[in-house]
Tab-separated table of C-alpha atoms and ligand atoms in Angstrom:
chain	number	residue	atom	x	y	z
A	1	MET	CA	-38.344	-17.980	9.186
A	2	LYS	CA	-41.558	-18.825	10.977
A	3	LYS	CA	-42.871	-22.120	12.263
A	4	VAL	CA	-46.563	-22.734	11.595
A	5	ILE	CA	-48.934	-25.699	11.493
A	6	LEU	CA	-50.389	-26.773	8.185
A	7	VAL	CA	-53.785	-28.493	8.377
A	8	ARG	CA	-55.113	-30.534	5.451
A	9	TYR	CA	-58.747	-31.447	5.161
A	10	GLY	CA	-60.346	-33.866	2.758
A	11	GLU	CA	-64.000	-34.506	2.268
A	12	ILE	CA	-65.030	-30.926	2.967
A	13	ILE	CA	-63.516	-29.972	-0.368
A	14	LEU	CA	-66.346	-31.909	-2.041
A	15	LYS	CA	-69.020	-29.800	-0.390
A	16	GLY	CA	-69.615	-27.374	-3.259
A	17	LEU	CA	-71.601	-24.312	-2.232
A	18	ASN	CA	-71.722	-25.450	1.402
A	19	ARG	CA	-67.967	-25.633	1.638
A	20	PRO	CA	-67.484	-22.303	3.474
A	21	VAL	CA	-69.913	-23.456	6.189
A	22	PHE	CA	-67.845	-26.602	6.773
A	23	GLU	CA	-64.585	-24.667	6.677
A	24	GLU	CA	-65.842	-22.107	9.186
A	25	LYS	CA	-66.948	-24.880	11.517
A	26	LEU	CA	-63.594	-26.624	11.204
A	27	MET	CA	-61.724	-23.403	11.957
A	28	GLY	CA	-63.944	-22.822	14.992
A	29	ASN	CA	-63.301	-26.366	16.225
A	30	ILE	CA	-59.562	-25.920	15.720
A	31	ARG	CA	-59.662	-22.771	17.861
A	32	LYS	CA	-61.678	-24.623	20.480
A	33	SER	CA	-59.248	-27.540	20.593
A	34	LEU	CA	-56.255	-25.196	20.969
A	35	TYR	CA	-57.853	-23.144	23.703
A	36	GLY	CA	-55.191	-22.437	26.323
A	37	PHE	CA	-52.263	-22.763	23.904
A	38	GLY	CA	-51.787	-18.993	23.607
A	39	LYS	CA	-52.763	-16.549	20.892
A	40	ILE	CA	-52.977	-17.968	17.365
A	41	ASN	CA	-54.075	-16.885	13.931
A	42	VAL	CA	-56.125	-19.469	12.026
A	43	ILE	CA	-55.925	-18.715	8.320
A	44	ARG	CA	-57.653	-20.410	5.419
A	45	SER	CA	-55.950	-20.333	2.048
A	46	GLN	CA	-56.222	-22.504	-1.080
A	47	ALA	CA	-58.043	-25.409	0.607
A	48	ARG	CA	-55.575	-25.455	3.496
A	49	ILE	CA	-55.673	-24.060	6.991
A	50	TYR	CA	-52.589	-22.532	8.578
A	51	ILE	CA	-52.203	-22.005	12.298
A	52	GLU	CA	-49.773	-19.230	13.102
A	53	PRO	CA	-48.883	-18.796	16.781
A	54	PHE	CA	-47.987	-15.345	18.053
A	55	GLU	CA	-45.450	-16.590	20.579
A	56	GLU	CA	-42.136	-18.352	19.973
A	57	ALA	CA	-42.685	-20.619	22.971
A	58	PHE	CA	-45.793	-22.170	21.387
A	59	ASP	CA	-46.147	-25.898	22.173
A	60	PHE	CA	-46.212	-27.295	18.610
A	61	GLU	CA	-46.124	-30.982	19.589
A	62	GLY	CA	-48.904	-30.524	22.137
A	63	ALA	CA	-50.991	-28.649	19.580
A	64	VAL	CA	-50.521	-31.389	16.976
A	65	ALA	CA	-51.613	-34.025	19.514
A	66	ARG	CA	-54.845	-32.060	19.940
A	67	LEU	CA	-55.375	-31.364	16.251
A	68	ILE	CA	-55.195	-34.996	15.169
A	69	LYS	CA	-58.328	-35.542	17.273
A	70	VAL	CA	-60.286	-32.822	15.455
A	71	PHE	CA	-62.686	-34.423	12.981
A	72	GLY	CA	-62.522	-33.042	9.459
A	73	ILE	CA	-58.714	-32.892	9.545
A	74	VAL	CA	-56.930	-35.443	7.353
A	75	SER	CA	-53.355	-34.663	8.361
A	76	VAL	CA	-51.158	-31.979	9.873
A	77	SER	CA	-47.546	-30.923	9.527
A	78	ILE	CA	-45.322	-28.597	11.461
A	79	VAL	CA	-43.866	-26.481	8.678
A	80	PHE	CA	-41.365	-23.703	8.166
A	81	LYS	CA	-42.696	-20.677	6.361
A	82	ILE	CA	-40.090	-18.674	4.484
A	83	PRO	CA	-40.075	-16.051	1.727
A	84	THR	CA	-40.247	-17.546	-1.766
A	85	GLU	CA	-36.570	-16.992	-2.569
A	86	PHE	CA	-34.649	-19.892	-4.075
A	87	GLU	CA	-31.493	-19.274	-2.037
A	88	ASP	CA	-33.520	-19.454	1.215
A	89	ILE	CA	-35.274	-22.597	0.009
A	90	LYS	CA	-31.915	-24.262	-0.726
A	91	GLN	CA	-30.510	-23.423	2.692
A	92	LEU	CA	-33.574	-24.701	4.487
A	93	SER	CA	-33.530	-27.969	2.474
A	94	LEU	CA	-30.040	-28.585	3.756
A	95	GLU	CA	-31.038	-27.710	7.323
A	96	LEU	CA	-33.988	-30.110	7.202
A	97	ALA	CA	-31.834	-32.912	5.801
A	98	LYS	CA	-29.215	-32.342	8.519
A	99	LYS	CA	-31.906	-32.559	11.155
A	100	GLN	CA	-33.124	-35.870	9.712
A	101	LEU	CA	-29.594	-37.270	9.919
A	102	GLN	CA	-29.251	-36.048	13.486
A	103	LEU	CA	-32.475	-37.857	14.364
A	104	ARG	CA	-30.775	-41.001	13.085
A	105	ASN	CA	-27.535	-40.228	14.930
A	106	ILE	CA	-25.590	-39.834	11.725
A	107	SER	CA	-23.112	-37.017	11.361
A	108	GLY	CA	-23.239	-36.947	7.580
A	109	ALA	CA	-19.564	-36.253	7.081
A	110	ALA	CA	-17.806	-39.541	7.830
A	111	GLU	CA	-16.534	-41.731	4.988
A	112	ASN	CA	-18.216	-44.892	6.230
A	113	GLU	CA	-21.583	-43.176	6.279
A	114	GLN	CA	-21.589	-42.683	2.533
A	115	GLY	CA	-25.110	-43.017	1.115
A	116	ILE	CA	-26.651	-44.933	3.991
A	117	VAL	CA	-29.810	-42.856	4.334
A	118	SER	CA	-32.058	-42.142	1.367
A	119	PHE	CA	-34.250	-39.145	0.705
A	120	LYS	CA	-36.369	-37.483	-1.899
A	121	VAL	CA	-37.472	-33.894	-2.508
A	122	GLU	CA	-41.129	-33.393	-3.376
A	123	ALA	CA	-41.975	-29.971	-4.699
A	124	LYS	CA	-45.321	-28.405	-5.494
A	125	ARG	CA	-45.570	-25.094	-7.264
A	126	GLY	CA	-48.730	-23.191	-6.347
A	127	GLN	CA	-47.220	-19.881	-7.434
A	128	LYS	CA	-47.309	-20.068	-11.210
A	129	ASN	CA	-45.003	-17.109	-11.797
A	130	PHE	CA	-42.151	-18.754	-9.892
A	131	PRO	CA	-39.435	-19.205	-12.566
A	132	MET	CA	-38.763	-22.930	-11.962
A	133	GLN	CA	-41.091	-25.878	-12.481
A	134	SER	CA	-41.562	-28.595	-9.867
A	135	PRO	CA	-39.195	-31.237	-11.370
A	136	GLU	CA	-36.473	-28.620	-11.737
A	137	ILE	CA	-36.932	-27.483	-8.123
A	138	CYS	CA	-36.569	-31.111	-6.968
A	139	MET	CA	-33.423	-31.677	-9.020
A	140	GLU	CA	-31.743	-28.481	-7.889
A	141	LEU	CA	-32.539	-28.992	-4.217
A	142	GLY	CA	-31.722	-32.718	-4.280
A	143	GLY	CA	-28.387	-31.997	-5.920
A	144	TYR	CA	-27.513	-29.281	-3.434
A	145	VAL	CA	-28.335	-31.465	-0.419
A	146	LEU	CA	-26.345	-34.411	-1.851
A	147	GLU	CA	-23.296	-32.248	-2.474
A	148	ASN	CA	-23.251	-31.184	1.153
A	149	LEU	CA	-24.186	-34.428	2.857
A	150	PRO	CA	-22.392	-37.535	1.560
A	151	ALA	CA	-24.320	-39.746	4.011
A	152	LEU	CA	-27.352	-39.321	1.785
A	153	ARG	CA	-28.483	-40.832	-1.476
A	154	VAL	CA	-31.655	-40.271	-3.468
A	155	ASP	CA	-34.359	-42.901	-3.602
A	156	VAL	CA	-37.507	-41.758	-5.355
A	157	HIS	CA	-39.481	-44.923	-4.561
A	158	LYS	CA	-38.871	-45.732	-0.898
A	159	PRO	CA	-36.900	-42.901	0.664
A	160	ASP	CA	-36.156	-42.894	4.395
A	161	PHE	CA	-37.423	-39.324	4.512
A	162	LYS	CA	-38.864	-36.706	2.226
A	163	ILE	CA	-38.374	-32.988	2.051
A	164	TYR	CA	-41.620	-31.361	1.025
A	165	VAL	CA	-41.456	-27.955	-0.594
A	166	GLU	CA	-44.621	-26.009	-1.388
A	167	VAL	CA	-43.921	-22.881	-3.311
A	168	ARG	CA	-46.756	-20.410	-2.920
A	169	GLU	CA	-46.777	-16.730	-2.036
A	170	SER	CA	-44.603	-17.857	0.843
A	171	THR	CA	-42.813	-21.204	0.747
A	172	TYR	CA	-43.688	-23.974	3.178
A	173	MET	CA	-41.194	-26.727	3.932
A	174	TYR	CA	-41.392	-29.822	6.143
A	175	CYS	CA	-40.529	-33.524	6.380
A	176	ASP	CA	-43.382	-35.103	8.331
A	177	ILE	CA	-47.066	-35.588	7.612
A	178	ILE	CA	-49.000	-36.712	10.678
A	179	PRO	CA	-52.261	-38.443	9.767
A	180	SER	CA	-55.521	-37.611	11.528
A	181	ASN	CA	-58.953	-39.265	11.419
A	182	GLY	CA	-60.650	-37.368	8.607
A	183	GLY	CA	-64.438	-37.196	8.875
A	184	LEU	CA	-66.467	-34.002	9.075
A	185	PRO	CA	-66.304	-31.171	11.629
A	186	ILE	CA	-68.446	-31.746	14.702
A	187	GLY	CA	-71.497	-29.529	14.510
A	188	THR	CA	-72.081	-29.939	10.778
A	189	ASN	CA	-74.412	-32.941	11.040
A	190	GLY	CA	-76.839	-32.397	13.895
A	191	ARG	CA	-76.911	-33.921	17.333
A	192	ALA	CA	-77.524	-37.460	18.544
A	193	MET	CA	-78.102	-39.217	21.862
A	194	LEU	CA	-75.681	-42.088	22.431
A	195	LEU	CA	-76.756	-44.976	24.651
A	196	LEU	CA	-73.516	-45.280	26.550
A	197	SER	CA	-72.912	-48.420	28.583
A	198	GLY	CA	-69.616	-49.220	30.252
A	199	GLY	CA	-68.729	-51.762	27.552
A	200	ILE	CA	-66.373	-51.685	24.599
A	201	ASP	CA	-68.883	-51.031	21.841
A	202	SER	CA	-70.895	-47.948	22.676
A	203	PRO	CA	-67.994	-45.474	23.066
A	204	VAL	CA	-66.715	-46.612	19.660
A	205	ALA	CA	-70.193	-46.153	18.166
A	206	GLY	CA	-70.363	-42.609	19.553
A	207	TRP	CA	-66.891	-41.799	18.279
A	208	MET	CA	-67.802	-43.024	14.797
A	209	MET	CA	-70.870	-40.797	14.571
A	210	ALA	CA	-68.983	-37.813	16.016
A	211	LYS	CA	-66.488	-38.425	13.213
A	212	ARG	CA	-69.335	-37.821	10.757
A	213	GLY	CA	-69.886	-34.385	12.261
A	214	MET	CA	-72.514	-35.138	14.914
A	215	GLU	CA	-72.596	-33.493	18.300
A	216	ILE	CA	-72.907	-36.256	20.879
A	217	GLU	CA	-74.875	-36.383	24.113
A	218	ALA	CA	-75.023	-39.570	26.130
A	219	VAL	CA	-77.544	-41.404	28.252
A	220	HIS	CA	-76.611	-44.099	30.735
A	221	PHE	CA	-78.955	-46.455	32.562
A	222	TYR	CA	-77.971	-47.142	36.074
A	223	SER	CA	-79.476	-49.768	38.378
A	224	TYR	CA	-78.271	-48.904	41.834
A	225	PRO	CA	-77.609	-50.927	44.012
A	226	TYR	CA	-77.465	-53.765	41.463
A	227	THR	CA	-74.852	-51.805	39.594
A	228	SER	CA	-72.317	-49.992	41.728
A	229	GLU	CA	-71.117	-46.439	42.064
A	230	ARG	CA	-67.976	-47.687	40.340
A	231	ALA	CA	-69.941	-48.601	37.215
A	232	LYS	CA	-71.197	-45.027	37.079
A	233	ASP	CA	-67.687	-43.616	37.551
A	234	LYS	CA	-66.525	-45.792	34.710
A	235	VAL	CA	-69.118	-44.329	32.345
A	236	ILE	CA	-68.090	-40.835	33.396
A	237	ALA	CA	-64.469	-41.785	32.671
A	238	LEU	CA	-65.465	-43.049	29.209
A	239	ALA	CA	-67.380	-39.841	28.489
A	240	ARG	CA	-64.303	-37.898	29.540
A	241	ILE	CA	-62.139	-39.781	27.025
A	242	MET	CA	-64.740	-39.175	24.331
A	243	ALA	CA	-64.691	-35.471	25.200
A	244	ARG	CA	-61.124	-35.319	23.835
A	245	TYR	CA	-62.741	-35.663	20.428
A	246	CYS	CA	-66.119	-34.047	21.162
A	247	TYR	CA	-65.068	-31.032	23.347
A	248	HIS	CA	-67.786	-31.724	25.889
A	249	ILE	CA	-70.449	-34.340	26.427
A	250	ASN	CA	-73.707	-33.846	28.250
A	251	LEU	CA	-74.240	-37.084	30.119
A	252	HIS	CA	-77.666	-38.067	31.447
A	253	ILE	CA	-77.715	-40.771	34.095
A	254	VAL	CA	-81.090	-42.447	34.369
A	255	PRO	CA	-82.103	-44.381	37.509
A	256	PHE	CA	-83.356	-47.630	36.014
A	257	THR	CA	-83.735	-49.992	38.999
A	258	GLU	CA	-87.460	-49.604	39.555
A	259	ILE	CA	-88.265	-50.225	35.894
A	260	GLN	CA	-86.023	-53.257	35.735
A	261	LEU	CA	-87.512	-54.783	38.877
A	262	GLU	CA	-91.005	-54.244	37.482
A	263	ILE	CA	-90.140	-55.839	34.121
A	264	ASN	CA	-88.395	-58.657	35.951
A	265	GLU	CA	-91.524	-59.344	37.968
A	266	LYS	CA	-94.074	-59.025	35.180
A	267	CYS	CA	-92.421	-60.635	32.160
A	268	PRO	CA	-91.349	-64.131	31.212
A	269	GLU	CA	-87.635	-64.586	31.611
A	270	ASP	CA	-86.817	-65.174	27.952
A	271	GLN	CA	-88.432	-61.849	26.932
A	272	LEU	CA	-86.914	-59.710	29.682
A	273	THR	CA	-84.011	-58.313	27.759
A	274	ILE	CA	-85.986	-57.173	24.765
A	275	ILE	CA	-88.650	-55.448	26.869
A	276	MET	CA	-85.967	-53.780	28.935
A	277	ARG	CA	-84.228	-52.598	25.770
A	278	ARG	CA	-87.483	-51.127	24.502
A	279	ALA	CA	-87.883	-49.223	27.776
A	280	MET	CA	-84.354	-47.871	27.333
A	281	MET	CA	-85.146	-46.730	23.819
A	282	ILE	CA	-88.353	-44.938	24.919
A	283	ILE	CA	-86.513	-43.079	27.665
A	284	SER	CA	-83.543	-42.257	25.447
A	285	GLU	CA	-85.797	-40.845	22.751
A	286	ARG	CA	-87.616	-38.616	25.235
A	287	ILE	CA	-84.368	-37.329	26.695
A	288	ALA	CA	-83.119	-36.804	23.142
A	289	VAL	CA	-86.153	-34.719	22.195
A	290	LYS	CA	-85.800	-32.655	25.380
A	291	ASN	CA	-82.186	-31.876	24.481
A	292	GLY	CA	-82.569	-31.214	20.782
A	293	ALA	CA	-81.033	-34.479	19.573
A	294	GLN	CA	-82.394	-35.885	16.328
A	295	ALA	CA	-81.234	-39.505	16.434
A	296	LEU	CA	-80.183	-42.285	18.797
A	297	ILE	CA	-76.884	-44.172	18.599
A	298	THR	CA	-76.215	-47.643	19.982
A	299	GLY	CA	-73.211	-49.952	19.919
A	300	GLU	CA	-75.134	-52.915	18.544
A	301	SER	CA	-73.587	-55.232	15.994
A	302	LEU	CA	-75.598	-57.762	14.033
A	303	GLY	CA	-75.746	-61.173	15.666
A	304	GLN	CA	-73.386	-60.329	18.546
A	305	VAL	CA	-75.905	-61.381	21.216
A	306	ALA	CA	-79.575	-62.454	21.340
A	307	SER	CA	-80.790	-58.852	21.528
A	308	GLN	CA	-78.873	-58.007	18.355
A	309	THR	CA	-80.461	-60.401	15.879
A	310	ILE	CA	-82.403	-58.872	13.011
A	311	GLN	CA	-85.698	-59.805	14.721
A	312	SER	CA	-84.620	-58.307	18.051
A	313	LEU	CA	-83.380	-55.125	16.426
A	314	ALA	CA	-86.673	-54.751	14.547
A	315	VAL	CA	-88.672	-55.141	17.771
A	316	THR	CA	-86.404	-52.662	19.569
A	317	ASN	CA	-86.679	-50.148	16.749
A	318	ALA	CA	-90.468	-50.381	16.584
A	319	VAL	CA	-90.848	-48.479	19.852
A	320	VAL	CA	-89.183	-45.241	18.698
A	321	GLN	CA	-89.764	-42.719	15.918
A	322	MET	CA	-86.252	-41.338	15.654
A	323	PRO	CA	-83.614	-42.798	13.391
A	324	VAL	CA	-81.396	-45.201	15.334
A	325	PHE	CA	-77.798	-45.222	14.154
A	326	ARG	CA	-75.820	-48.397	14.711
A	327	PRO	CA	-72.438	-47.693	13.155
A	328	LEU	CA	-70.995	-51.022	14.366
A	329	ILE	CA	-73.738	-53.102	12.772
A	330	GLY	CA	-71.465	-54.733	10.193
A	331	MET	CA	-68.299	-54.905	12.247
A	332	ASP	CA	-66.598	-57.832	13.970
A	333	LYS	CA	-65.639	-57.508	17.633
A	334	ASN	CA	-61.941	-57.399	16.694
A	335	GLU	CA	-62.496	-54.462	14.406
A	336	VAL	CA	-64.346	-52.637	17.180
A	337	ILE	CA	-61.542	-53.415	19.632
A	338	ASP	CA	-58.976	-51.989	17.212
A	339	ILE	CA	-60.834	-48.683	17.180
A	340	ALA	CA	-61.376	-48.768	20.966
A	341	ARG	CA	-57.606	-49.093	21.399
A	342	LYS	CA	-56.913	-46.319	18.923
A	343	ILE	CA	-59.263	-43.872	20.637
A	344	ASP	CA	-58.065	-44.933	24.097
A	345	THR	CA	-61.372	-46.175	25.507
A	346	PHE	CA	-60.407	-49.868	25.518
A	347	GLU	CA	-58.480	-49.993	28.800
A	348	THR	CA	-61.310	-48.229	30.627
A	349	SER	CA	-64.013	-50.328	28.941
A	350	ILE	CA	-62.470	-53.614	30.075
A	351	LEU	CA	-62.326	-52.660	33.759
A	352	PRO	CA	-64.633	-55.064	35.572
A	353	TYR	CA	-68.129	-53.673	35.988
A	354	GLU	CA	-71.748	-54.693	36.083
A	355	ASP	CA	-74.041	-53.331	33.400
A	356	CYS	CA	-77.738	-53.064	34.123
A	357	CYS	CA	-78.203	-55.314	31.071
A	358	THR	CA	-76.178	-58.081	32.636
A	359	VAL	CA	-77.700	-57.961	36.111
A	360	PHE	CA	-81.143	-59.265	35.189
A	361	VAL	CA	-80.085	-61.501	32.409
A	362	ALA	CA	-81.985	-64.501	31.056
A	363	LYS	CA	-80.202	-67.795	30.552
A	364	HIS	CA	-81.871	-68.356	27.200
A	365	PRO	CA	-83.194	-65.080	25.820
A	366	LYS	CA	-85.365	-65.319	22.726
A	367	THR	CA	-83.371	-64.675	19.598
A	368	LYS	CA	-86.468	-64.272	17.417
A	369	PRO	CA	-88.924	-62.174	19.408
A	370	LYS	CA	-92.262	-61.330	17.768
A	371	LEU	CA	-93.567	-57.802	18.024
A	372	ASP	CA	-97.208	-58.819	18.589
A	373	GLU	CA	-96.230	-61.077	21.494
A	374	ILE	CA	-94.116	-58.350	23.044
A	375	LEU	CA	-96.921	-55.797	22.656
A	376	LYS	CA	-99.315	-58.189	24.371
A	377	LEU	CA	-96.930	-58.681	27.266
A	378	GLU	CA	-96.358	-54.957	27.622
A	379	ALA	CA	-100.110	-54.251	27.581
A	380	ALA	CA	-100.524	-56.291	30.768
A	381	PHE	CA	-98.738	-53.684	32.878
A	382	SER	CA	-97.771	-50.057	32.604
A	383	LEU	CA	-94.346	-48.505	32.879
A	384	ASP	CA	-95.567	-44.999	32.013
A	385	GLU	CA	-95.393	-43.536	35.501
A	386	MET	CA	-92.070	-45.170	36.240
A	387	ILE	CA	-90.658	-43.877	32.978
A	388	GLU	CA	-91.855	-40.348	33.791
A	389	LYS	CA	-90.274	-40.616	37.224
A	390	ALA	CA	-86.996	-41.990	35.855
A	391	ILE	CA	-86.753	-39.078	33.425
A	392	LYS	CA	-87.584	-36.609	36.178
A	393	ASP	CA	-84.903	-38.086	38.443
A	394	THR	CA	-82.270	-38.214	35.711
A	395	GLU	CA	-79.019	-36.609	36.750
A	396	SER	CA	-77.441	-34.534	33.973
A	397	MET	CA	-73.854	-33.335	33.894
A	398	THR	CA	-71.458	-31.804	31.404
A	399	ILE	CA	-68.250	-33.779	30.987
A	400	THR	CA	-65.154	-32.133	29.579
A	401	GLU	CA	-61.691	-33.538	29.091
B	1	ATP	P1	-71.434	-52.340	24.881
B	1	ATP	O1	-70.089	-52.935	24.719
B	1	ATP	O2	-71.564	-51.004	24.263
B	1	ATP	O3	-71.909	-52.409	26.309
B	1	ATP	P2	-72.682	-54.829	24.256
B	1	ATP	O4	-72.083	-55.550	23.141
B	1	ATP	O5	-72.303	-55.219	25.649
B	1	ATP	O6	-72.408	-53.278	24.052
B	1	ATP	P3	-75.479	-54.822	25.020
B	1	ATP	O7	-75.101	-54.869	26.455
B	1	ATP	O8	-76.496	-55.733	24.501
B	1	ATP	O9	-74.235	-54.984	24.045
B	1	ATP	O10	-75.921	-53.373	24.675
B	1	ATP	C1	-76.169	-52.972	23.365
B	1	ATP	C2	-76.196	-51.451	23.324
B	1	ATP	O11	-77.210	-50.944	24.192
B	1	ATP	C3	-74.906	-50.835	23.832
B	1	ATP	O12	-73.941	-50.753	22.835
B	1	ATP	C4	-75.384	-49.481	24.278
B	1	ATP	O13	-75.540	-48.600	23.177
B	1	ATP	C5	-76.763	-49.796	24.844
B	1	ATP	N1	-76.686	-50.051	26.301
B	1	ATP	C6	-76.519	-51.214	26.942
B	1	ATP	N2	-76.498	-51.039	28.293
B	1	ATP	C7	-76.634	-49.711	28.503
B	1	ATP	C8	-76.687	-48.886	29.664
B	1	ATP	N3	-76.575	-49.371	30.899
B	1	ATP	N4	-76.844	-47.558	29.487
B	1	ATP	C9	-76.940	-47.025	28.252
B	1	ATP	N5	-76.900	-47.768	27.129
B	1	ATP	C10	-76.751	-49.076	27.242
B	2	MG	MG1	-72.966	-54.004	27.298
């Protein structure tokens, strides 16, 4: 009997002729995420991936914790792989049921424990020449387990646990299915530059696009001394959490003080934010091009603040050529917070910090800026040299978990 990990993937199955490309990428990402766990075999078979460790001491729980962060995976199970022999299957069913009772601190033998825990056997027959059909396998195994463990009863609708039996060339048996995030393997959908602030939204936005298979790089605008060293450390910490899902993140930290001071001096207060956001977009796009990224990602959500109205977003967009992805555009703050908690960025995001956006903030920013007015304002001074200098002085680093 061997313990292996069964990996299920979803959407990739729909990929038709491209499917092998997606599967190869997923297998590569699985290997990458289990780097350091010891020697493993990663095997693809019948739209499943099996991970077979070479060593007995393999850390299965630790590996599962990693795998549920790999995009493209829908769920994983730690399974027992045994020869397809009915006697062996019966014995293992009983073992698995006993273990489930133990987990519930029930001995299984005592009179007063009669029928208190319910179960169900679910069988799948992938090996068509196996002499029994699925319903018959379920009945036989269910009956055998019941005979031996009076604490159990069968409930086909809402059982306390299930015993899954997959009869293929070998037979795979398990009780737990651990859900993962789905999505597509990172590296199958290009690369994008995330505008990463220290707030709640942008890490979630980056995570959502990584989930669709994008490699993520990040750019952060930093206005020292108006924003502190701590604000920078916080962004690095957020990138590090994101790297759990993205393997590594190249983070570009752009010195933004000079540009902000210039905009602050030259522009009317109510138009500051939008002009500053346009400068951010220009710089982000250039850094993206330099690093082979094909799109920008922001954490904007429609109507959240003055710079996120439809008019503001249009004016911000008008300054770049690249597609700008805003995966949070239709989400409420609460929905974003739910994801931030799930991916573990929330606690870091809410640490107190100053963002360069909030340092030079207008009391009443325009909610309906007009592009021609903004262009006129921008024509009165030039940021070109400062932008060049900011890009030249950008500090780039690779963040890993
Ligand atoms: P977040 O929670 O991501 O900070 P927000 O709701 O506070 O977003 P804004 O501060 O208006 O909204 O920023 C909108 C988007 O602009 C952010 O989601 C992020 O993508 C980008 N952004 C804002 N500040 C910075 C910064 N200092 N560096 C990089 N990107 C930034
Ligand atoms: Mg912010």
